Short mmCIF file of C-alpha atoms in Angstrom, two decimals:
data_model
loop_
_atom_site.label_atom_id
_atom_site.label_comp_id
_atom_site.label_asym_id
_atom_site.label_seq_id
_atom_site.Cartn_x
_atom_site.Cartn_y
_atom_site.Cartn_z
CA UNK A 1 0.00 0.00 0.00
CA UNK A 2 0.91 3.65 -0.77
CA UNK A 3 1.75 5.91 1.98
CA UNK A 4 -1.29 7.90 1.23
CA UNK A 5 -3.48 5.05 1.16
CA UNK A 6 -2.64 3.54 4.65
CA UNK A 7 -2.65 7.73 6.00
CA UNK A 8 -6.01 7.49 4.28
CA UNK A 9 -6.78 4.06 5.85
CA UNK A 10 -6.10 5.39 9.38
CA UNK A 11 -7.99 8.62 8.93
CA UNK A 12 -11.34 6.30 8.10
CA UNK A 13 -10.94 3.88 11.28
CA UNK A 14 -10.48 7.27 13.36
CA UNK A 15 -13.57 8.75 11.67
CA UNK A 16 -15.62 5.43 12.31
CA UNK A 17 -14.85 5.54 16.46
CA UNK A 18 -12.41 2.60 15.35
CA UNK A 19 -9.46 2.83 17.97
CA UNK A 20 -5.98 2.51 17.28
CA UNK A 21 -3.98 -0.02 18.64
CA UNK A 22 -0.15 -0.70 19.26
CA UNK A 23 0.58 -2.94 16.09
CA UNK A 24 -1.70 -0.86 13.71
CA UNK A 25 0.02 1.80 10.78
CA UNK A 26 -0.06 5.59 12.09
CA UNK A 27 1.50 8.68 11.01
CA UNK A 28 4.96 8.94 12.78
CA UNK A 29 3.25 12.60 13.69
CA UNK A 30 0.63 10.76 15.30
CA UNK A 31 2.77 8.51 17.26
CA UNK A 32 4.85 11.22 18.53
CA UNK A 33 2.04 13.35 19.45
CA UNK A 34 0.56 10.78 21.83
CA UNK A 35 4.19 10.07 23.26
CA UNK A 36 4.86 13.55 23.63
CA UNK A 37 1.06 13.86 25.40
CA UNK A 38 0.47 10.50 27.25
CA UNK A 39 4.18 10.89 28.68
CA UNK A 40 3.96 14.68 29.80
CA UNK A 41 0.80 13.10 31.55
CA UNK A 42 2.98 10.59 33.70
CA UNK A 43 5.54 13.11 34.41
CA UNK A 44 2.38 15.09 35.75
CA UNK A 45 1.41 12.15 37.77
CA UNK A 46 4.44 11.73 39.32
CA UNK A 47 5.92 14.80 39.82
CA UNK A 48 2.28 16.04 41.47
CA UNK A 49 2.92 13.84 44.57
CA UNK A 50 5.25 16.19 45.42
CA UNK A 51 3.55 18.72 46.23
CA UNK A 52 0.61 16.64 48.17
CA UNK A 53 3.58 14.42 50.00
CA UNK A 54 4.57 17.88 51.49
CA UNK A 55 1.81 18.10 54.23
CA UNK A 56 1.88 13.85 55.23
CA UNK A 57 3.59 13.75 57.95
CA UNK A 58 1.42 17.39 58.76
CA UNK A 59 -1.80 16.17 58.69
CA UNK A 60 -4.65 17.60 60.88
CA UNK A 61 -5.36 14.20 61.90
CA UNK A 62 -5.29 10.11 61.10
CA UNK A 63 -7.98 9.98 59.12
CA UNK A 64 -6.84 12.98 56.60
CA UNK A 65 -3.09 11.76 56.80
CA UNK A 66 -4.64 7.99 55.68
CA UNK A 67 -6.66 9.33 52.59
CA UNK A 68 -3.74 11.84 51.60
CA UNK A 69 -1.34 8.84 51.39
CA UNK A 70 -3.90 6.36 49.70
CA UNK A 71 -4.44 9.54 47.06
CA UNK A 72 -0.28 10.04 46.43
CA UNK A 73 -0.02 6.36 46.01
CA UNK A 74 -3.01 6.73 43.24
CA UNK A 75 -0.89 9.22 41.43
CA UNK A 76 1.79 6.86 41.81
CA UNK A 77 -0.13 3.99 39.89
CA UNK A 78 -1.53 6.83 37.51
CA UNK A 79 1.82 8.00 36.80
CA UNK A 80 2.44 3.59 36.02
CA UNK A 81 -0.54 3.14 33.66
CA UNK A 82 0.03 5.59 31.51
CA UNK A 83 4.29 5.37 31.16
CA UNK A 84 2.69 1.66 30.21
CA UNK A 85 0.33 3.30 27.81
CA UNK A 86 3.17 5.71 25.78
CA UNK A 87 5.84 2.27 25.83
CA UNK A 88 3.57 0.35 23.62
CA UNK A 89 4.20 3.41 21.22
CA UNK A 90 7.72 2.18 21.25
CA UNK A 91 9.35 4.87 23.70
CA UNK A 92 11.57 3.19 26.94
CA UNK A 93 11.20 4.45 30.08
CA UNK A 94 14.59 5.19 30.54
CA UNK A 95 13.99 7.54 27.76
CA UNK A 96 10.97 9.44 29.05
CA UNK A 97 12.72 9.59 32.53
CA UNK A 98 15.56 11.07 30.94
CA UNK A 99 13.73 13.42 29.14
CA UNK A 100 11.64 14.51 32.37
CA UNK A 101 15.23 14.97 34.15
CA UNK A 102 16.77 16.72 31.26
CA UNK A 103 13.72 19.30 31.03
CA UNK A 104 13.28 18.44 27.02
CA UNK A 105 9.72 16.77 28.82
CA UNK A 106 6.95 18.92 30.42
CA UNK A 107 4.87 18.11 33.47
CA UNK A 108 1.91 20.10 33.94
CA UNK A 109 3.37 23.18 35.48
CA UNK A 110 0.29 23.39 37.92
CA UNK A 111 2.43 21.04 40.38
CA UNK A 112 5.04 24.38 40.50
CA UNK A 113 3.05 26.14 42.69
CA UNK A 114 3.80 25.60 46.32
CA UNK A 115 1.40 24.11 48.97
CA UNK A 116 1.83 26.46 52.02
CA UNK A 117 -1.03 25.74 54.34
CA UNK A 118 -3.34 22.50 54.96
CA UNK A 119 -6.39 24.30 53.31
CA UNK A 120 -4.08 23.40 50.19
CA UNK A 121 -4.64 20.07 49.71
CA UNK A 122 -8.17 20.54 49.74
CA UNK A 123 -8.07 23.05 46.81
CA UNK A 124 -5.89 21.21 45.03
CA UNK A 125 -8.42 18.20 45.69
CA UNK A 126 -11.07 20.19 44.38
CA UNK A 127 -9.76 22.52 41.63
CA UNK A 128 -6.95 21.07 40.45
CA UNK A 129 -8.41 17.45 40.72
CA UNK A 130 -11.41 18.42 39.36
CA UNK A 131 -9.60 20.27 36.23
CA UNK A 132 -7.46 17.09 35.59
CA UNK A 133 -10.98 14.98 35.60
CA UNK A 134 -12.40 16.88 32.96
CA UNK A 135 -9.49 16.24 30.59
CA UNK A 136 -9.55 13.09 31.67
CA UNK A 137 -13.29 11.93 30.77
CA UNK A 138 -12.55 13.20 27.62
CA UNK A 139 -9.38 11.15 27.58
CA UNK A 140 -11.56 8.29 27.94
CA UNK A 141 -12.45 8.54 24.72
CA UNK A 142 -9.67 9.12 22.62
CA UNK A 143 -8.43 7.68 19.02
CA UNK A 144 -5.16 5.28 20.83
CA UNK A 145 -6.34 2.10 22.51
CA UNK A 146 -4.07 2.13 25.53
CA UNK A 147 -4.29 5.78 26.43
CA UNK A 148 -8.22 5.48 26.54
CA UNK A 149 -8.22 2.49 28.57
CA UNK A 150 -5.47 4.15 30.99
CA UNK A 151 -7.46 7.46 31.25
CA UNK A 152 -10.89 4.93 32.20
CA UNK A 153 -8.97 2.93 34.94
CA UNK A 154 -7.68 6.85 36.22
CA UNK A 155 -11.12 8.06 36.23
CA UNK A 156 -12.66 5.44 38.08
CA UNK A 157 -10.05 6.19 41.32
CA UNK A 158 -9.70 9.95 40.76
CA UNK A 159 -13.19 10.84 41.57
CA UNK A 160 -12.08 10.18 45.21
CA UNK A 161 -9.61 12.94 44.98
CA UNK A 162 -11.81 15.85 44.23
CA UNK A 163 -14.36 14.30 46.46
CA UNK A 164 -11.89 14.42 49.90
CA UNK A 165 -10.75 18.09 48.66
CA UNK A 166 -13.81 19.42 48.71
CA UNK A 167 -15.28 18.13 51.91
CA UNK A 168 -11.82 18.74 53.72
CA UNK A 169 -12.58 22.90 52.65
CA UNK A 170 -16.22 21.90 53.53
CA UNK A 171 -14.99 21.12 57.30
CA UNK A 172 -12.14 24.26 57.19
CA UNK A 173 -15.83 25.91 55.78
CA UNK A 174 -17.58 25.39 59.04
CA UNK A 175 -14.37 25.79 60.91
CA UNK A 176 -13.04 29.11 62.99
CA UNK A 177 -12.52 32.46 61.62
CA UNK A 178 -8.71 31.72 61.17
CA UNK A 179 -10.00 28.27 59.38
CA UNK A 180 -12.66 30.12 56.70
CA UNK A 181 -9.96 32.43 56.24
CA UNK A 182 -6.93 30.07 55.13
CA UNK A 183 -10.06 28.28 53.29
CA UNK A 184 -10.64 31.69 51.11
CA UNK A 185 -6.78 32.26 50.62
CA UNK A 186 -6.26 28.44 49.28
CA UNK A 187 -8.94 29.21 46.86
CA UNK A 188 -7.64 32.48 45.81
CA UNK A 189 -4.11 30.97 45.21
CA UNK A 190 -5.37 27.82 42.62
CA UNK A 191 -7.95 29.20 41.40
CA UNK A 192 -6.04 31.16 38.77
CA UNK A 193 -3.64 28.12 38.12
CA UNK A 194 -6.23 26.01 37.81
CA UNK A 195 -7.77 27.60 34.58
CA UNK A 196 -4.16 27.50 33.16
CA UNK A 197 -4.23 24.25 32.99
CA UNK A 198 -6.60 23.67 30.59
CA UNK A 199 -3.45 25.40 28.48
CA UNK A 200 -3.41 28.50 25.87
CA UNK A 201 -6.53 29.57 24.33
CA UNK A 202 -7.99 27.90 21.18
CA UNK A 203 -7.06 30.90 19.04
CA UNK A 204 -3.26 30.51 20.62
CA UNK A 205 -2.95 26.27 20.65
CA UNK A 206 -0.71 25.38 18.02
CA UNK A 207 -1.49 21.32 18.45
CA UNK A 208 -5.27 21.97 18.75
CA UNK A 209 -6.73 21.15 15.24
CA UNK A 210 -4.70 18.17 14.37
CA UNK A 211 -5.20 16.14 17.49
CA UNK A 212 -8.48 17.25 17.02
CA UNK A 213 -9.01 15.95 13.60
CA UNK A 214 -7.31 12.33 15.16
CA UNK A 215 -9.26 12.58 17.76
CA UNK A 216 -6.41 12.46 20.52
CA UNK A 217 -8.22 15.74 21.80
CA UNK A 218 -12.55 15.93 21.48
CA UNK A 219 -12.86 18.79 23.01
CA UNK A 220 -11.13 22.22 23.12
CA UNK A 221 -9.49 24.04 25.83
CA UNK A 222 -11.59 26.47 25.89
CA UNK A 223 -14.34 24.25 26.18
CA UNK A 224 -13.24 22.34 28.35
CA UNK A 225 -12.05 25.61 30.65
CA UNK A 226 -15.27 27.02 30.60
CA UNK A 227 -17.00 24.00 31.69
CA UNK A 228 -14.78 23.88 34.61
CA UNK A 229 -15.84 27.38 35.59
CA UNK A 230 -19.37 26.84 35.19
CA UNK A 231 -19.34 23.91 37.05
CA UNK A 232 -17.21 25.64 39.87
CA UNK A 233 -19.46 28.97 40.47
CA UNK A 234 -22.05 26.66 41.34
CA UNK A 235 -19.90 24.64 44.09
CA UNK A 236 -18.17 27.18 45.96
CA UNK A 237 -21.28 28.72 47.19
CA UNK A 238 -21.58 25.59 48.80
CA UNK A 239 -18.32 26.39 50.41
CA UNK A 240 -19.67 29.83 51.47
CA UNK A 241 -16.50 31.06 49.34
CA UNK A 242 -16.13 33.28 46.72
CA UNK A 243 -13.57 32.91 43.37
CA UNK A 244 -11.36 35.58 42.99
CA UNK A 245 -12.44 36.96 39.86
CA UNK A 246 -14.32 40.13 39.91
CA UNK A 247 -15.57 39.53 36.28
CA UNK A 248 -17.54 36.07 37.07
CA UNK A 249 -20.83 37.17 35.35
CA UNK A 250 -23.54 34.44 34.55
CA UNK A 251 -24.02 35.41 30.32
CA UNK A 252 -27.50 34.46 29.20
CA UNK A 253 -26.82 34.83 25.41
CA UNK A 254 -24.01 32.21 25.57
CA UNK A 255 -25.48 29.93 28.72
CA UNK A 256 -22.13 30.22 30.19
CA UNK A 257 -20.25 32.44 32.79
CA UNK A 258 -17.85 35.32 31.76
CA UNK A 259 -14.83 35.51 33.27
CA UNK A 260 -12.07 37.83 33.61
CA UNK A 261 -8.71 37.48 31.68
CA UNK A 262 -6.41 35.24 32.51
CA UNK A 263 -2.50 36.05 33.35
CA UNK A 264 -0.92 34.62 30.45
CA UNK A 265 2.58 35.84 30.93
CA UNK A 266 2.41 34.09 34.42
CA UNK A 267 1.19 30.89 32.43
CA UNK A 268 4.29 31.01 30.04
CA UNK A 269 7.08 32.41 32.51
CA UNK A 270 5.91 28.86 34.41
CA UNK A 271 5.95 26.88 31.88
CA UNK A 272 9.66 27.80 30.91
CA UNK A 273 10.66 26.87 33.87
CA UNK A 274 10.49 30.35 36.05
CA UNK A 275 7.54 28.68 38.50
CA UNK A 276 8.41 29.11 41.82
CA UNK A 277 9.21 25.14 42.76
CA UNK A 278 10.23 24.51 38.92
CA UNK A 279 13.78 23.54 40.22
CA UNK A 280 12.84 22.18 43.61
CA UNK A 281 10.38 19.90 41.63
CA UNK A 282 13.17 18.46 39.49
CA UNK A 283 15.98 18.18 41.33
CA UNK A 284 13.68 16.04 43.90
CA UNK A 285 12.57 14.25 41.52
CA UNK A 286 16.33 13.54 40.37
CA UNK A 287 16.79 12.52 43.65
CA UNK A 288 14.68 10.30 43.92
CA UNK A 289 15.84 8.37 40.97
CA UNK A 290 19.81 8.66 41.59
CA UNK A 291 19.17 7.50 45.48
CA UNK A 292 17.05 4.42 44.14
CA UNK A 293 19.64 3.00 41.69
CA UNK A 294 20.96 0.86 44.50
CA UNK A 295 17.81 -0.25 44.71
CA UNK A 296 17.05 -0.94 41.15
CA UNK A 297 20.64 -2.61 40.70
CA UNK A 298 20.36 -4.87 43.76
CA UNK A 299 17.07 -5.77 42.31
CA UNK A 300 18.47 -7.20 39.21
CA UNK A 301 21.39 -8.90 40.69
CA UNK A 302 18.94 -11.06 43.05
CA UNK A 303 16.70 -12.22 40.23
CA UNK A 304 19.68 -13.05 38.11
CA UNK A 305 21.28 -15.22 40.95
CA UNK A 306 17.83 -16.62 41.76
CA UNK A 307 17.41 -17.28 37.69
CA UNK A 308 21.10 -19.07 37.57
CA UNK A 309 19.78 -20.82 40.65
CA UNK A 310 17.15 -22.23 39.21
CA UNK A 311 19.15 -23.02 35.85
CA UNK A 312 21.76 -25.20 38.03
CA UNK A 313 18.98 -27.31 39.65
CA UNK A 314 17.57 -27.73 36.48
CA UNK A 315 20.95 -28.90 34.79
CA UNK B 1 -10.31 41.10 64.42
CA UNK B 2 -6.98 39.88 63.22
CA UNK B 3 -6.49 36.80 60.91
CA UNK B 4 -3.13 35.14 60.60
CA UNK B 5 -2.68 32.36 58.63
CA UNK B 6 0.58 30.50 59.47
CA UNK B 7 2.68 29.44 55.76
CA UNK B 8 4.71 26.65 55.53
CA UNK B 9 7.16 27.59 53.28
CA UNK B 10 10.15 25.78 54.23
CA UNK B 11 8.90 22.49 53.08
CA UNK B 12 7.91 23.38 50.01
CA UNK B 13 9.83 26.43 48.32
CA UNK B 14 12.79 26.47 47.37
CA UNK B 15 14.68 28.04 44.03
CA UNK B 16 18.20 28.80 46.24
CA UNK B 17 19.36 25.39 45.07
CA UNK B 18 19.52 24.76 41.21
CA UNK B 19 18.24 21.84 39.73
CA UNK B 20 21.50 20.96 37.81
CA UNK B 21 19.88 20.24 34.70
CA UNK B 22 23.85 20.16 32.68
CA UNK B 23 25.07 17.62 35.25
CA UNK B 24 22.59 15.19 34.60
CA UNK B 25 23.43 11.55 33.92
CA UNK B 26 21.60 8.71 32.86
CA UNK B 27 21.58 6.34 36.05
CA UNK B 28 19.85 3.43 34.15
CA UNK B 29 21.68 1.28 31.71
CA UNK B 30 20.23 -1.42 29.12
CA UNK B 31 21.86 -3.98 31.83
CA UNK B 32 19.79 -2.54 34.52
CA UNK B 33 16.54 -2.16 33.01
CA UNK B 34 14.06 -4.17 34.28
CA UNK B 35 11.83 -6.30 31.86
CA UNK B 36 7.89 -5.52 30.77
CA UNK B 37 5.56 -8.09 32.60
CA UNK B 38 1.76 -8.18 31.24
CA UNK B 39 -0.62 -8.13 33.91
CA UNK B 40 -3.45 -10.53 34.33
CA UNK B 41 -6.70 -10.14 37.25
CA UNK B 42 -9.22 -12.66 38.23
CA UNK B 43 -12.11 -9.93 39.77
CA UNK B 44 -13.76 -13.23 41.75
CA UNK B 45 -13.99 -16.84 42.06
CA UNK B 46 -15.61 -18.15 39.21
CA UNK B 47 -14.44 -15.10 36.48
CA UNK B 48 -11.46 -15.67 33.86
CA UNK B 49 -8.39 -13.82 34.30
CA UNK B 50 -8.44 -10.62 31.94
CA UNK B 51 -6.01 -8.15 31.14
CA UNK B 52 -4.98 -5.51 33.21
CA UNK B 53 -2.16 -3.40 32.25
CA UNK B 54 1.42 -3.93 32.47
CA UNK B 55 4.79 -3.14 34.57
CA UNK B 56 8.20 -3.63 35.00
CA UNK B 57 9.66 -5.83 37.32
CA UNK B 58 13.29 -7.63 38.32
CA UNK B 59 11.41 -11.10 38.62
CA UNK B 60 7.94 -12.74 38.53
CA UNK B 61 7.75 -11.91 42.56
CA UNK B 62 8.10 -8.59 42.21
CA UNK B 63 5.47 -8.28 39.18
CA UNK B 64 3.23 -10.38 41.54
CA UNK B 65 3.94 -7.80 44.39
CA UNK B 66 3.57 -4.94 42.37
CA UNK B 67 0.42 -5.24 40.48
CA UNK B 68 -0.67 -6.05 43.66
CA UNK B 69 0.19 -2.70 44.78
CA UNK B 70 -0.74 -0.96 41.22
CA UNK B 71 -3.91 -3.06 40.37
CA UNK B 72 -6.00 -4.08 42.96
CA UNK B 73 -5.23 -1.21 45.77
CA UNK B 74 -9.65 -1.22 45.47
CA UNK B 75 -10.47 -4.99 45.67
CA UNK B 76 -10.11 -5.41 42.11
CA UNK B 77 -9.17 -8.96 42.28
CA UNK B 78 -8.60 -12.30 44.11
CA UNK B 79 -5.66 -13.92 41.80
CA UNK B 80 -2.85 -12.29 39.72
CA UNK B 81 -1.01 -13.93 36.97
CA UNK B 82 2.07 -11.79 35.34
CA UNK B 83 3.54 -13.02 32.10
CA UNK B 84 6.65 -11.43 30.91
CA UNK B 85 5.61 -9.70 27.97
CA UNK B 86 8.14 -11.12 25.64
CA UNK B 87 6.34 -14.45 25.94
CA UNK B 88 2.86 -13.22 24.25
CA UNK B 89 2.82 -13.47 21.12
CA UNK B 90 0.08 -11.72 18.92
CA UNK B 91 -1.60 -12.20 15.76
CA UNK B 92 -0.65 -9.77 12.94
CA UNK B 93 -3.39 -6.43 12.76
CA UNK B 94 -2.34 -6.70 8.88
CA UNK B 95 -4.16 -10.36 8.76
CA UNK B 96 -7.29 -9.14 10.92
CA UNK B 97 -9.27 -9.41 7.14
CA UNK B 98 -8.44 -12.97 6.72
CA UNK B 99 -8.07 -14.38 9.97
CA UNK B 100 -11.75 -12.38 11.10
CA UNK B 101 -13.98 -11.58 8.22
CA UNK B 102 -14.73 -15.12 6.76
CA UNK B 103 -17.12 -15.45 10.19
CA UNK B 104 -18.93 -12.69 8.83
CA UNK B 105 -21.25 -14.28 6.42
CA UNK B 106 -22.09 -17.56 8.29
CA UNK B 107 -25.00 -16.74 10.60
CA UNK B 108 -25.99 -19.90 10.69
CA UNK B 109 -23.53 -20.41 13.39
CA UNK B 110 -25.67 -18.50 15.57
CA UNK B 111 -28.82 -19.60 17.41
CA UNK B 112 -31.08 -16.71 16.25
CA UNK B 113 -30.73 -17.80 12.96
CA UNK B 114 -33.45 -20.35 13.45
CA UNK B 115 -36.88 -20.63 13.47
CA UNK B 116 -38.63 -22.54 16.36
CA UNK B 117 -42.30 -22.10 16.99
CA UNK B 118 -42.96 -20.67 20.20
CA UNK B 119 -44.54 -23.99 21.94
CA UNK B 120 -41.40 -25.40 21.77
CA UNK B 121 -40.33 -23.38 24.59
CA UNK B 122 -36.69 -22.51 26.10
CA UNK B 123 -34.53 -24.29 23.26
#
């Protein structure tokens, strides 16, 4: 077959709701797309226990120090499935480790703000949670096999998340004055952050169309952003908070909220690295994985003597 | 009345140290790497074991003790098998037309197909 015909071939079966799988022809532009997407995805798995692992040992109580711990070690498996989901593409995971290390990989730069009270991790349960778990559902249904069945078995557990940061600010909610009051301030810090990670504006997305047209995206940013915030004006009344944006304005023509602009040079200085835990991220990160090489190598030598073990006996 | 809201920042800012992106050095090796192991979960007595996902692992112990860990942290299963994934081997997506279709056109191999009058009964 011509090169044309199998692009053509491809474009059908993604038109049809026919998923891709690991042995089928792509584009090479389509492979490294979802590489380039389903890895920066890990790398945001993994590199967002960081921040949440900050306040584990500082939690308010046993109960909130249990669920934070069972919700890192989710991220942990999250961060698994889906470095599974971009090897079948044919990238190591040496490689995409290296290429997290070496900064040529992005994580989602949401995880470079800091964490600075306990009122944090319930508005990063909430916001930035709930902002992952709309790209996610969407991710549920996108053109390569593995990634949507990653994204499903993520969805399933990350509904827990969101649901423990919002009823942790629900509890700081009811609390004291001091307690409503580092509620408020965690909302005012992510709240911002949180619509940045739906990423540049349509108009601004360079990848937007084509990963539209293979369905690797289904819906915009935009779209997805402004679902977020309608969803969100509704639930922090609940909270008895407000969101601090001044330009929040329910819009009966388009049956969606207005909202104010958001602070794209912020968004961008981030992103290239100018965050304010950018390098603390990484380096711990690097850390990690130069302190567990022991661990890793010791690893290897036992099942090699256990495997030349079990050779001799056989002999 | 005045609020004061006490911020952690010790454990979690930092920029005075630099993340030393230029001395960077790949830590894992070819030798080192630890081998793909497929994933397999029975859900309960009774079911088949179906396909989970997949890890890496040193040894079949440590894929059992891992997907433990990875794949049934919500009482997804009561048995694990792991398979190293070099031992599956696949049919060819190229052949799905003449491995697949040729069950297309032969209905008759389902029960629907036929007739029965309806004082027959369950049949």
């Amino acid at each position: 077959m011509q090169l044309h015909d199998l692009e053509k071939a491809f474009q059908d079966k993604i038109d049809n709701e026919i998923k891709i799988e690991p042995k089928d022809w792509m584009p090479d532009a389509y492979r490294k797309t979802n590489v380039r997407q389903i890895s920066q995805h890990a790398h945001s798995e993994i590199v967002g226990m960081l921040p949440e692992g900050n306040w584990i040992s500082r939690a308010p109580s046993l109960k909130r120090k249990a669920i934070l711990i069972a919700k890192v070690q989710d991220e942990a498996g999250h961060g698994l499935y889906l470095y599974s989901a971009a090897e079948t593409l044919g990238t190591g995971r040496d490689q995409m480790i290296d290429d997290l290390h070496s900064g040529k990989a992005k994580y989602s730069s949401i995880f470079n703000y800091p964490t600075l009270t306990w009122a944090d991790m319930g508005a990063v349960g909430w916001l930035v949670d709930g902002a992952a778990i709309l790209n996610q559902v969407m991710l549920c249904r996108t053109s390569y096999g593995p990634y949507a069945r990653a994204n499903v078995r993520i969805c399933k557990e990350e509904s827990f998340h969101q649901r423990q940061g919002f009823e942790s600010l629900m509890v700081l909610s009811n609390g004291t004055a001091e307690q409503k009051a580092m509620c408020q301030d965690a909302i005012d810090r992510w709240w911002w952050p949180s619509l940045m990670m739906f990423g540049p504006k349509d108009s601004e997305s360079t990848n937007n169309d084509q990963s539209m047209k293979w369905k690797i995206k289904r819906k915009t940013n935009d779209e997805l952003r402004q679902q977020f915030i309608d969803m969100a004006v509704q639930q922090v009344k609940v909270l008895g908070m407000t969101l601090p944006d001044a330009d929040l304005k329910w819009n009966e023509e388009r049956g969606h909220y207005d909202f104010g602009e958001i602070n794209w040079d912020e968004f961008w200085n981030v992103v290239k690295g100018n965050g304010q835990c950018n390098k603390q991220r990484l380096e711990a990160r690097k850390n990690a994985h130069t302190e567990g090489a022991w661990v890793r190598e010791a690893a290897t030598a036992y099942a090699n003597k256990k495997a030349a073990k079990q050779l001799r006996k056989v002999a | 009345m005045k609020i004061n809201i006490q911020k952690y920042f010790y454990g979690d800012f930092g920029v005075e140290d630099s993340a030393g992106i230029n001395d960077l050095k790949s830590t894992t090796t070819k030798e080192t790497a630890w081998p793909l192991w497929e994933i397999f979960i029975r859900s309960k007595q009774g079911l088949d074991h179906k396909h989970a996902g997949s890890l890496h692992a040193a040894d079949a112990a440590m894929a059992i003790e891992n997907a433990r860990d990875v794949y049934t942290r919500r009482q997804e299963g009561v048995s694990l098998w792991v398979v190293e994934s070099k031992h599956i081997h696949a049919s060819n997506p190229d052949d799905a037309a003449a491995m697949y279709e040729p069950a297309n056109d032969k209905v008759y191999r389902h029960p629907t197909f036929y007739d029965i009058p309806d004082e027959v009964g369950h049949m």
